[in-house]
PDB file of C-alpha atoms and ligand atoms in Angstrom:
ATOM      1  CA  MET A   1      -0.280  -0.352   0.296  1.00  0.00           C
ATOM      2  CA  THR A   2       1.258   3.456  -0.933  1.00  0.00           C
ATOM      3  CA  ARG A   3       0.510   6.600   0.919  1.00  0.00           C
ATOM      4  CA  SER A   4       0.571  10.020  -0.211  1.00  0.00           C
ATOM      5  CA  LEU A   5       3.452  12.020   1.553  1.00  0.00           C
ATOM      6  CA  GLU A   6       3.091  14.598  -1.478  1.00  0.00           C
ATOM      7  CA  GLY A   7       4.173  18.103  -0.737  1.00  0.00           C
ATOM      8  CA  LYS A   8       5.877  16.629   1.905  1.00  0.00           C
ATOM      9  CA  VAL A   9       9.794  16.618   2.565  1.00  0.00           C
ATOM     10  CA  ALA A  10      11.647  14.105   4.298  1.00  0.00           C
ATOM     11  CA  VAL A  11      15.604  13.823   5.272  1.00  0.00           C
ATOM     12  CA  ILE A  12      16.741  10.419   5.681  1.00  0.00           C
ATOM     13  CA  THR A  13      20.337  10.661   7.096  1.00  0.00           C
ATOM     14  CA  GLY A  14      22.644   7.466   6.119  1.00  0.00           C
ATOM     15  CA  ALA A  15      21.025   7.531   2.862  1.00  0.00           C
ATOM     16  CA  GLY A  16      23.614   6.139   0.526  1.00  0.00           C
ATOM     17  CA  SER A  17      23.709   3.187   1.184  1.00  0.00           C
ATOM     18  CA  GLY A  18      21.274   0.054   2.600  1.00  0.00           C
ATOM     19  CA  ILE A  19      18.035   0.360   5.275  1.00  0.00           C
ATOM     20  CA  GLY A  20      18.080   4.557   4.807  1.00  0.00           C
ATOM     21  CA  ARG A  21      18.153   3.699   0.932  1.00  0.00           C
ATOM     22  CA  GLY A  22      15.567   1.764   1.086  1.00  0.00           C
ATOM     23  CA  ILE A  23      13.950   4.087   3.516  1.00  0.00           C
ATOM     24  CA  ALA A  24      14.509   6.173   1.103  1.00  0.00           C
ATOM     25  CA  LEU A  25      13.040   5.022  -1.985  1.00  0.00           C
ATOM     26  CA  ARG A  26       9.759   3.618  -0.420  1.00  0.00           C
ATOM     27  CA  LEU A  27       9.393   7.065   1.170  1.00  0.00           C
ATOM     28  CA  ALA A  28       9.239   8.848  -2.402  1.00  0.00           C
ATOM     29  CA  GLU A  29       7.306   6.531  -3.813  1.00  0.00           C
ATOM     30  CA  ASP A  30       4.604   7.551  -1.422  1.00  0.00           C
ATOM     31  CA  LYS A  31       5.118  10.998  -3.195  1.00  0.00           C
ATOM     32  CA  ALA A  32       7.515  12.602  -0.479  1.00  0.00           C
ATOM     33  CA  ALA A  33      10.474  15.129  -1.791  1.00  0.00           C
ATOM     34  CA  ILE A  34      13.775  12.837  -0.553  1.00  0.00           C
ATOM     35  CA  ALA A  35      16.916  14.861   0.834  1.00  0.00           C
ATOM     36  CA  VAL A  36      19.117  11.678   1.186  1.00  0.00           C
ATOM     37  CA  TRP A  37      21.996  12.837   3.200  1.00  0.00           C
ATOM     38  CA  ASP A  38      25.623  11.294   3.723  1.00  0.00           C
ATOM     39  CA  LEU A  39      29.501  10.690   4.252  1.00  0.00           C
ATOM     40  CA  ASN A  40      29.269   9.339   0.902  1.00  0.00           C
ATOM     41  CA  PRO A  41      29.480  11.297  -2.071  1.00  0.00           C
ATOM     42  CA  GLU A  42      29.167   7.976  -4.858  1.00  0.00           C
ATOM     43  CA  GLY A  43      26.943   6.590  -2.365  1.00  0.00           C
ATOM     44  CA  ALA A  44      24.271   9.807  -1.855  1.00  0.00           C
ATOM     45  CA  ALA A  45      24.588  10.107  -5.535  1.00  0.00           C
ATOM     46  CA  GLU A  46      23.230   6.895  -6.766  1.00  0.00           C
ATOM     47  CA  THR A  47      20.412   6.742  -4.034  1.00  0.00           C
ATOM     48  CA  VAL A  48      18.846  10.114  -5.839  1.00  0.00           C
ATOM     49  CA  LYS A  49      19.794   8.502  -9.839  1.00  0.00           C
ATOM     50  CA  GLN A  50      17.764   5.257  -8.521  1.00  0.00           C
ATOM     51  CA  ILE A  51      14.593   7.802  -7.084  1.00  0.00           C
ATOM     52  CA  GLU A  52      14.915  10.094 -10.490  1.00  0.00           C
ATOM     53  CA  ALA A  53      14.985   6.853 -12.499  1.00  0.00           C
ATOM     54  CA  ALA A  54      11.173   5.442 -10.496  1.00  0.00           C
ATOM     55  CA  GLY A  55       9.821   8.720 -11.332  1.00  0.00           C
ATOM     56  CA  GLY A  56      10.749  10.451  -7.760  1.00  0.00           C
ATOM     57  CA  LYS A  57      11.820  13.958  -5.932  1.00  0.00           C
ATOM     58  CA  ALA A  58      15.472  13.999  -4.993  1.00  0.00           C
ATOM     59  CA  LEU A  59      18.319  15.726  -3.218  1.00  0.00           C
ATOM     60  CA  ALA A  60      22.219  14.128  -2.315  1.00  0.00           C
ATOM     61  CA  VAL A  61      23.914  16.175   0.681  1.00  0.00           C
ATOM     62  CA  VAL A  62      26.902  15.115   1.509  1.00  0.00           C
ATOM     63  CA  ALA A  63      27.728  15.856   5.218  1.00  0.00           C
ATOM     64  CA  ASP A  64      29.383  14.316   8.670  1.00  0.00           C
ATOM     65  CA  CYS A  65      25.825  13.449  10.194  1.00  0.00           C
ATOM     66  CA  SER A  66      27.669  14.255  13.642  1.00  0.00           C
ATOM     67  CA  ASP A  67      29.307  17.636  12.652  1.00  0.00           C
ATOM     68  CA  LYS A  68      27.083  20.448  14.203  1.00  0.00           C
ATOM     69  CA  ALA A  69      27.871  22.453  11.315  1.00  0.00           C
ATOM     70  CA  ALA A  70      28.119  20.288   8.130  1.00  0.00           C
ATOM     71  CA  ILE A  71      24.142  19.492   9.284  1.00  0.00           C
ATOM     72  CA  LYS A  72      23.280  23.355   9.655  1.00  0.00           C
ATOM     73  CA  ALA A  73      24.624  23.391   6.205  1.00  0.00           C
ATOM     74  CA  ALA A  74      22.806  20.397   5.069  1.00  0.00           C
ATOM     75  CA  ALA A  75      19.585  21.739   6.634  1.00  0.00           C
ATOM     76  CA  ASP A  76      20.109  25.298   5.165  1.00  0.00           C
ATOM     77  CA  GLU A  77      20.369  23.406   1.130  1.00  0.00           C
ATOM     78  CA  THR A  78      17.926  21.450   2.147  1.00  0.00           C
ATOM     79  CA  ARG A  79      15.319  24.225   2.620  1.00  0.00           C
ATOM     80  CA  ALA A  80      16.625  26.215   0.345  1.00  0.00           C
ATOM     81  CA  LYS A  81      16.186  23.650  -2.247  1.00  0.00           C
ATOM     82  CA  LEU A  82      13.145  21.478  -1.638  1.00  0.00           C
ATOM     83  CA  GLY A  83      11.364  23.652   1.056  1.00  0.00           C
ATOM     84  CA  PRO A  84      11.195  23.514   4.896  1.00  0.00           C
ATOM     85  CA  ILE A  85      11.499  19.624   6.108  1.00  0.00           C
ATOM     86  CA  THR A  86       8.301  17.539   8.209  1.00  0.00           C
ATOM     87  CA  ILE A  87      10.262  14.288   7.950  1.00  0.00           C
ATOM     88  CA  LEU A  88      13.146  12.909   9.746  1.00  0.00           C
ATOM     89  CA  VAL A  89      14.634   9.895   9.851  1.00  0.00           C
ATOM     90  CA  ASN A  90      17.397   9.323  11.582  1.00  0.00           C
ATOM     91  CA  ASN A  91      19.616   6.250  10.078  1.00  0.00           C
ATOM     92  CA  ALA A  92      23.680   7.118   9.648  1.00  0.00           C
ATOM     93  CA  GLY A  93      25.324   5.026  11.942  1.00  0.00           C
ATOM     94  CA  ILE A  94      28.179   3.414  12.180  1.00  0.00           C
ATOM     95  CA  ALA A  95      28.217  -0.759  14.303  1.00  0.00           C
ATOM     96  CA  PRO A  96      31.847  -1.959  15.038  1.00  0.00           C
ATOM     97  CA  PHE A  97      31.830  -4.884  17.016  1.00  0.00           C
ATOM     98  CA  THR A  98      34.905  -4.810  19.371  1.00  0.00           C
ATOM     99  CA  PRO A  99      35.819  -6.941  22.948  1.00  0.00           C
ATOM    100  CA  PHE A 100      34.079  -4.768  26.105  1.00  0.00           C
ATOM    101  CA  MET A 101      37.855  -4.494  27.563  1.00  0.00           C
ATOM    102  CA  ASP A 102      39.426  -3.947  24.060  1.00  0.00           C
ATOM    103  CA  VAL A 103      36.769  -0.581  23.619  1.00  0.00           C
ATOM    104  CA  ASP A 104      39.512   2.936  24.104  1.00  0.00           C
ATOM    105  CA  ASP A 105      37.978   6.048  25.174  1.00  0.00           C
ATOM    106  CA  ASP A 106      38.362   6.637  21.022  1.00  0.00           C
ATOM    107  CA  GLU A 107      36.771   4.349  19.754  1.00  0.00           C
ATOM    108  CA  PHE A 108      33.472   4.503  22.174  1.00  0.00           C
ATOM    109  CA  ASP A 109      33.429   8.622  21.757  1.00  0.00           C
ATOM    110  CA  LYS A 110      32.662   7.425  18.121  1.00  0.00           C
ATOM    111  CA  VAL A 111      29.799   5.737  18.585  1.00  0.00           C
ATOM    112  CA  ILE A 112      28.306   8.001  20.542  1.00  0.00           C
ATOM    113  CA  ARG A 113      29.243  10.940  18.314  1.00  0.00           C
ATOM    114  CA  ILE A 114      27.660   9.030  14.908  1.00  0.00           C
ATOM    115  CA  ASN A 115      24.999   6.714  16.471  1.00  0.00           C
ATOM    116  CA  LEU A 116      23.841   9.265  19.477  1.00  0.00           C
ATOM    117  CA  ARG A 117      25.368  12.559  19.563  1.00  0.00           C
ATOM    118  CA  GLY A 118      23.478  13.246  15.520  1.00  0.00           C
ATOM    119  CA  PRO A 119      20.664  12.274  16.271  1.00  0.00           C
ATOM    120  CA  TRP A 120      20.405  14.823  18.441  1.00  0.00           C
ATOM    121  CA  LEU A 121      21.818  17.137  17.029  1.00  0.00           C
ATOM    122  CA  VAL A 122      20.086  16.862  13.117  1.00  0.00           C
ATOM    123  CA  THR A 123      16.233  16.599  15.554  1.00  0.00           C
ATOM    124  CA  LYS A 124      17.223  19.552  16.989  1.00  0.00           C
ATOM    125  CA  GLU A 125      18.501  21.691  13.468  1.00  0.00           C
ATOM    126  CA  ILE A 126      15.371  19.720  11.918  1.00  0.00           C
ATOM    127  CA  VAL A 127      12.488  20.153  14.926  1.00  0.00           C
ATOM    128  CA  PRO A 128      11.980  24.371  14.046  1.00  0.00           C
ATOM    129  CA  ASP A 129      10.499  23.463  10.696  1.00  0.00           C
ATOM    130  CA  MET A 130       7.954  21.413  12.649  1.00  0.00           C
ATOM    131  CA  LEU A 131       6.911  23.696  14.796  1.00  0.00           C
ATOM    132  CA  ALA A 132       6.157  26.130  12.003  1.00  0.00           C
ATOM    133  CA  ALA A 133       4.381  23.390  10.173  1.00  0.00           C
ATOM    134  CA  LYS A 134       2.141  22.027  13.808  1.00  0.00           C
ATOM    135  CA  TRP A 135       3.146  18.559  11.952  1.00  0.00           C
ATOM    136  CA  GLY A 136       6.166  15.684  12.006  1.00  0.00           C
ATOM    137  CA  ARG A 137       7.595  12.279  12.141  1.00  0.00           C
ATOM    138  CA  ILE A 138      10.596  12.055  13.107  1.00  0.00           C
ATOM    139  CA  ILE A 139      11.073   8.623  13.047  1.00  0.00           C
ATOM    140  CA  ASN A 140      14.979   6.563  14.753  1.00  0.00           C
ATOM    141  CA  ILE A 141      16.793   3.363  13.196  1.00  0.00           C
ATOM    142  CA  THR A 142      18.056   2.092  16.895  1.00  0.00           C
ATOM    143  CA  SER A 143      18.596  -1.244  16.723  1.00  0.00           C
ATOM    144  CA  SER A 144      17.161  -5.663  18.104  1.00  0.00           C
ATOM    145  CA  SER A 145      20.016  -4.909  19.965  1.00  0.00           C
ATOM    146  CA  THR A 146      19.049  -3.190  22.305  1.00  0.00           C
ATOM    147  CA  GLN A 147      16.048  -5.712  23.397  1.00  0.00           C
ATOM    148  CA  SER A 148      18.288  -8.056  23.540  1.00  0.00           C
ATOM    149  CA  GLY A 149      21.482  -6.858  23.706  1.00  0.00           C
ATOM    150  CA  SER A 150      24.570  -7.728  21.356  1.00  0.00           C
ATOM    151  CA  PHE A 151      28.130 -10.093  21.372  1.00  0.00           C
ATOM    152  CA  ALA A 152      31.595  -7.194  21.869  1.00  0.00           C
ATOM    153  CA  GLN A 153      29.624  -4.607  20.826  1.00  0.00           C
ATOM    154  CA  THR A 154      28.557  -3.274  24.616  1.00  0.00           C
ATOM    155  CA  HIS A 155      29.743   1.199  23.152  1.00  0.00           C
ATOM    156  CA  TYR A 156      27.153   0.700  20.126  1.00  0.00           C
ATOM    157  CA  VAL A 157      24.646  -0.886  22.575  1.00  0.00           C
ATOM    158  CA  ALA A 158      24.594   1.875  24.628  1.00  0.00           C
ATOM    159  CA  SER A 159      24.210   4.283  22.017  1.00  0.00           C
ATOM    160  CA  LYS A 160      21.729   3.267  20.773  1.00  0.00           C
ATOM    161  CA  GLY A 161      19.810   2.472  24.215  1.00  0.00           C
ATOM    162  CA  GLY A 162      20.265   6.043  24.305  1.00  0.00           C
ATOM    163  CA  LEU A 163      18.862   7.117  21.257  1.00  0.00           C
ATOM    164  CA  LEU A 164      15.325   4.816  22.711  1.00  0.00           C
ATOM    165  CA  GLY A 165      15.940   7.171  25.828  1.00  0.00           C
ATOM    166  CA  LEU A 166      15.889  10.272  23.380  1.00  0.00           C
ATOM    167  CA  THR A 167      13.144   8.874  20.805  1.00  0.00           C
ATOM    168  CA  LYS A 168      11.039   8.601  24.127  1.00  0.00           C
ATOM    169  CA  ALA A 169      11.800  11.265  25.427  1.00  0.00           C
ATOM    170  CA  LEU A 170      10.839  13.774  22.760  1.00  0.00           C
ATOM    171  CA  ALA A 171       7.450  11.922  21.752  1.00  0.00           C
ATOM    172  CA  LEU A 172       6.531  12.913  25.271  1.00  0.00           C
ATOM    173  CA  GLU A 173       7.787  16.640  25.277  1.00  0.00           C
ATOM    174  CA  LEU A 174       6.598  17.443  21.530  1.00  0.00           C
ATOM    175  CA  GLY A 175       3.171  15.001  22.010  1.00  0.00           C
ATOM    176  CA  LYS A 176       1.185  17.956  21.509  1.00  0.00           C
ATOM    177  CA  THR A 177       2.468  19.744  18.613  1.00  0.00           C
ATOM    178  CA  GLY A 178       1.481  17.575  15.947  1.00  0.00           C
ATOM    179  CA  ILE A 179       5.243  15.712  16.527  1.00  0.00           C
ATOM    180  CA  THR A 180       5.515  12.520  16.649  1.00  0.00           C
ATOM    181  CA  ALA A 181       8.386  10.029  17.337  1.00  0.00           C
ATOM    182  CA  ASN A 182       9.298   6.615  17.024  1.00  0.00           C
ATOM    183  CA  MET A 183      11.125   3.736  16.574  1.00  0.00           C
ATOM    184  CA  ILE A 184      12.541   1.011  14.291  1.00  0.00           C
ATOM    185  CA  PRO A 185      15.370  -0.837  16.117  1.00  0.00           C
ATOM    186  CA  PRO A 186      15.560  -3.210  13.403  1.00  0.00           C
ATOM    187  CA  GLY A 187      17.356  -7.052  13.087  1.00  0.00           C
ATOM    188  CA  SER A 188      19.787  -8.772  11.057  1.00  0.00           C
ATOM    189  CA  ILE A 189      18.903  -7.002   7.489  1.00  0.00           C
ATOM    190  CA  ASP A 190      21.043  -7.952   4.481  1.00  0.00           C
ATOM    191  CA  THR A 191      22.729  -4.641   3.543  1.00  0.00           C
ATOM    192  CA  PRO A 192      26.524  -4.109   4.030  1.00  0.00           C
ATOM    193  CA  MET A 193      26.870  -3.484   7.582  1.00  0.00           C
ATOM    194  CA  LEU A 194      25.399  -6.384   8.291  1.00  0.00           C
ATOM    195  CA  ARG A 195      27.597  -7.899   5.396  1.00  0.00           C
ATOM    196  CA  GLY A 196      30.903  -6.310   7.597  1.00  0.00           C
ATOM    197  CA  ALA A 197      29.883  -7.983  11.147  1.00  0.00           C
ATOM    198  CA  PRO A 198      31.473 -10.975  12.306  1.00  0.00           C
ATOM    199  CA  ILE A 199      28.723 -13.267  11.072  1.00  0.00           C
ATOM    200  CA  ASP A 200      27.425 -15.700   8.923  1.00  0.00           C
ATOM    201  CA  PRO A 201      24.659 -14.039   7.511  1.00  0.00           C
ATOM    202  CA  GLU A 202      22.649 -16.940   6.040  1.00  0.00           C
ATOM    203  CA  ALA A 203      23.322 -19.641   9.022  1.00  0.00           C
ATOM    204  CA  TYR A 204      22.124 -16.353  10.868  1.00  0.00           C
ATOM    205  CA  GLY A 205      18.817 -15.488   9.014  1.00  0.00           C
ATOM    206  CA  ALA A 206      18.266 -19.552   9.121  1.00  0.00           C
ATOM    207  CA  SER A 207      18.503 -19.464  12.513  1.00  0.00           C
ATOM    208  CA  LEU A 208      15.685 -16.816  13.288  1.00  0.00           C
ATOM    209  CA  PRO A 209      12.377 -17.499  13.419  1.00  0.00           C
ATOM    210  CA  VAL A 210      10.721 -16.749  10.074  1.00  0.00           C
ATOM    211  CA  GLY A 211      13.595 -18.715   8.253  1.00  0.00           C
ATOM    212  CA  ARG A 212      15.502 -15.454   6.499  1.00  0.00           C
ATOM    213  CA  LEU A 213      17.454 -12.082   6.781  1.00  0.00           C
ATOM    214  CA  GLY A 214      15.440  -8.991   6.275  1.00  0.00           C
ATOM    215  CA  GLN A 215      15.884  -7.093   3.283  1.00  0.00           C
ATOM    216  CA  VAL A 216      15.945  -2.878   3.641  1.00  0.00           C
ATOM    217  CA  ALA A 217      12.434  -2.562   2.379  1.00  0.00           C
ATOM    218  CA  ASP A 218      10.661  -4.813   5.752  1.00  0.00           C
ATOM    219  CA  ILE A 219      12.222  -1.273   7.394  1.00  0.00           C
ATOM    220  CA  ALA A 220      10.783   0.403   4.788  1.00  0.00           C
ATOM    221  CA  ALA A 221       7.312  -0.514   4.808  1.00  0.00           C
ATOM    222  CA  ALA A 222       7.216  -0.539   8.464  1.00  0.00           C
ATOM    223  CA  ALA A 223       9.173   3.899   8.678  1.00  0.00           C
ATOM    224  CA  ALA A 224       6.058   4.756   5.511  1.00  0.00           C
ATOM    225  CA  PHE A 225       3.779   3.779   7.828  1.00  0.00           C
ATOM    226  CA  LEU A 226       4.764   5.842  10.633  1.00  0.00           C
ATOM    227  CA  ALA A 227       5.839   8.923   8.781  1.00  0.00           C
ATOM    228  CA  SER A 228       2.151   8.624   7.267  1.00  0.00           C
ATOM    229  CA  GLU A 229      -1.474  10.640   8.870  1.00  0.00           C
ATOM    230  CA  GLU A 230      -2.351   7.352   9.894  1.00  0.00           C
ATOM    231  CA  ALA A 231       0.242   6.562  12.113  1.00  0.00           C
ATOM    232  CA  SER A 232      -0.418  10.030  14.141  1.00  0.00           C
ATOM    233  CA  TYR A 233      -1.553   8.266  16.859  1.00  0.00           C
ATOM    234  CA  MET A 234       1.457   6.557  17.864  1.00  0.00           C
ATOM    235  CA  THR A 235       4.159   8.041  19.420  1.00  0.00           C
ATOM    236  CA  GLY A 236       6.519   6.483  21.754  1.00  0.00           C
ATOM    237  CA  GLN A 237       5.998   3.309  20.669  1.00  0.00           C
ATOM    238  CA  THR A 238       8.264   0.824  18.916  1.00  0.00           C
ATOM    239  CA  ILE A 239       7.831  -1.575  15.861  1.00  0.00           C
ATOM    240  CA  SER A 240      10.216  -4.294  15.924  1.00  0.00           C
ATOM    241  CA  THR A 241      11.130  -5.356  12.256  1.00  0.00           C
ATOM    242  CA  ASN A 242      13.394  -8.524  13.392  1.00  0.00           C
ATOM    243  CA  GLY A 243      12.157 -11.797  11.751  1.00  0.00           C
ATOM    244  CA  GLY A 244      11.079 -13.596  14.928  1.00  0.00           C
ATOM    245  CA  ARG A 245      14.298 -12.673  17.085  1.00  0.00           C
ATOM    246  CA  TYR A 246      12.975 -10.972  19.561  1.00  0.00           C
ATOM    247  CA  MET A 247       9.559 -11.040  20.696  1.00  0.00           C
ATOM    248  CA  GLY A 248       9.176  -9.038  24.228  1.00  0.00           C
ATOM    249  CA  SER A 249       7.942  -6.005  24.273  1.00  0.00           C
ATOM    250  CA  ALA A 250      10.315  -3.107  25.329  1.00  0.00           C
TER     251      ALA A 250
HETATM  252  P1  NAP B   1      24.743   0.837   5.996  1.00  0.00           P
HETATM  253  O1  NAP B   1      24.918  -0.353   4.651  1.00  0.00           O
HETATM  254  O2  NAP B   1      26.738   1.078   5.822  1.00  0.00           O
HETATM  255  O3  NAP B   1      24.512   2.350   5.706  1.00  0.00           O
HETATM  256  C1  NAP B   1      24.891   3.065   6.694  1.00  0.00           C
HETATM  257  C2  NAP B   1      25.279   4.863   5.436  1.00  0.00           C
HETATM  258  O4  NAP B   1      24.740   6.002   7.093  1.00  0.00           O
HETATM  259  C3  NAP B   1      26.361   4.863   4.675  1.00  0.00           C
HETATM  260  O5  NAP B   1      26.090   4.889   4.055  1.00  0.00           O
HETATM  261  C4  NAP B   1      27.581   5.670   5.285  1.00  0.00           C
HETATM  262  O6  NAP B   1      28.794   5.814   5.071  1.00  0.00           O
HETATM  263  C5  NAP B   1      26.224   6.365   6.167  1.00  0.00           C
HETATM  264  N1  NAP B   1      26.742   6.921   7.652  1.00  0.00           N
HETATM  265  C6  NAP B   1      27.635   6.697   8.979  1.00  0.00           C
HETATM  266  N2  NAP B   1      28.322   7.718   9.131  1.00  0.00           N
HETATM  267  C7  NAP B   1      27.609   8.390   9.140  1.00  0.00           C
HETATM  268  C8  NAP B   1      28.130  10.070   9.153  1.00  0.00           C
HETATM  269  N3  NAP B   1      28.717  10.545  10.790  1.00  0.00           N
HETATM  270  N4  NAP B   1      27.040  10.643   8.400  1.00  0.00           N
HETATM  271  C9  NAP B   1      26.786  10.633   7.015  1.00  0.00           C
HETATM  272  N5  NAP B   1      26.279   9.507   6.947  1.00  0.00           N
HETATM  273  C10 NAP B   1      27.031   8.512   7.504  1.00  0.00           C
HETATM  274  O7  NAP B   1      24.081   0.111   7.258  1.00  0.00           O
HETATM  275  P2  NAP B   1      22.945  -0.480   7.527  1.00  0.00           P
HETATM  276  O8  NAP B   1      22.604  -1.909   8.006  1.00  0.00           O
HETATM  277  O9  NAP B   1      21.983   0.182   6.364  1.00  0.00           O
HETATM  278  O10 NAP B   1      22.717   0.435   8.877  1.00  0.00           O
HETATM  279  C11 NAP B   1      21.094   1.524   8.760  1.00  0.00           C
HETATM  280  C12 NAP B   1      21.698   1.181  10.168  1.00  0.00           C
HETATM  281  O11 NAP B   1      20.338   0.723  11.041  1.00  0.00           O
HETATM  282  C13 NAP B   1      22.445   1.665  11.629  1.00  0.00           C
HETATM  283  O12 NAP B   1      22.429   2.903  12.130  1.00  0.00           O
HETATM  284  C14 NAP B   1      21.867   0.809  11.803  1.00  0.00           C
HETATM  285  O13 NAP B   1      23.327   0.927  13.416  1.00  0.00           O
HETATM  286  C15 NAP B   1      21.009  -0.148  12.001  1.00  0.00           C
HETATM  287  N6  NAP B   1      21.237  -1.562  12.144  1.00  0.00           N
HETATM  288  C16 NAP B   1      20.995  -2.185  11.332  1.00  0.00           C
HETATM  289  C17 NAP B   1      21.203  -2.801  10.692  1.00  0.00           C
HETATM  290  C18 NAP B   1      20.639  -4.276  10.456  1.00  0.00           C
HETATM  291  O14 NAP B   1      20.989  -5.662  10.148  1.00  0.00           O
HETATM  292  N7  NAP B   1      20.919  -3.910   9.083  1.00  0.00           N
HETATM  293  C19 NAP B   1      20.297  -3.590  12.829  1.00  0.00           C
HETATM  294  C20 NAP B   1      20.418  -2.990  13.833  1.00  0.00           C
HETATM  295  C21 NAP B   1      20.555  -1.544  13.253  1.00  0.00           C
HETATM  296  P3  NAP B   1      30.336   5.180   5.016  1.00  0.00           P
HETATM  297  O15 NAP B   1      30.076   4.108   3.844  1.00  0.00           O
HETATM  298  O16 NAP B   1      30.694   5.987   4.139  1.00  0.00           O
HETATM  299  O17 NAP B   1      30.456   4.714   6.190  1.00  0.00           O
END
């Protein structure tokens, strides 16, 4: 099912690859104009090319989404070329695997800077557009590891747990403004990040209740719902799109 986001502008961070690209293509199909923010110029350009080939509207913006000045410049360029931003998907992230005792301060700080401080800064930059429009959608891509833990990823799980807390606190504070904040914790989605992880992807997928790895379209479908008008009574919530890896309520 497609839902019309016609006239709306969506920023998707890390949309030059994997899950972010999948969400960008899906929201473009639903008629939003898409700002593809990514560190990687080739990846961002490829996402824009795919959106345009499908008849959508998109803009590539090369930006480090953990850098305050770069975020401000990216938002200004997006507003100038596409208009005010009322949909934000905080998706950019890194996921190193390092045993707890081997994580040094610099690695810990880098993971927190990109996975938690970045979304906090990007959200702060964009929420004024949503307040002005009296409508907004914040969708944070967390991780199923916040629900189950993840071996050799203490810093990563801590960063995504922080993003979970940020989402709920935003939902509470912005609840009466027409802005919702929700999260999707993916589990085992077939992307370059997953393929770089120290696991056997096929064996892992086969071990899940649904018997397969997830595809980016699985996450994109959940994001399209959360971005839509139909999701206006959902805020501070979690759509666990994980093939049954975790079945709890958190
Ligand atoms: P991916 O294929 O590695 O894509 C991530 C994209 O984000 C890349 O294009 C990357 O650029 C970009 N990026 C990284 N740091 C950035 C920064 N500071 N500023 C701007 N762009 C940045 O990963 P993915 O699997 O699609 O993951 C997307 C999100 O889902 C991440 O937050 C991840 O933690 C989360 N997630 C994924 C899974 C999964 O199974 N795949 C599971 C749980 C959670 P470069 O390539 O240049 O670094």
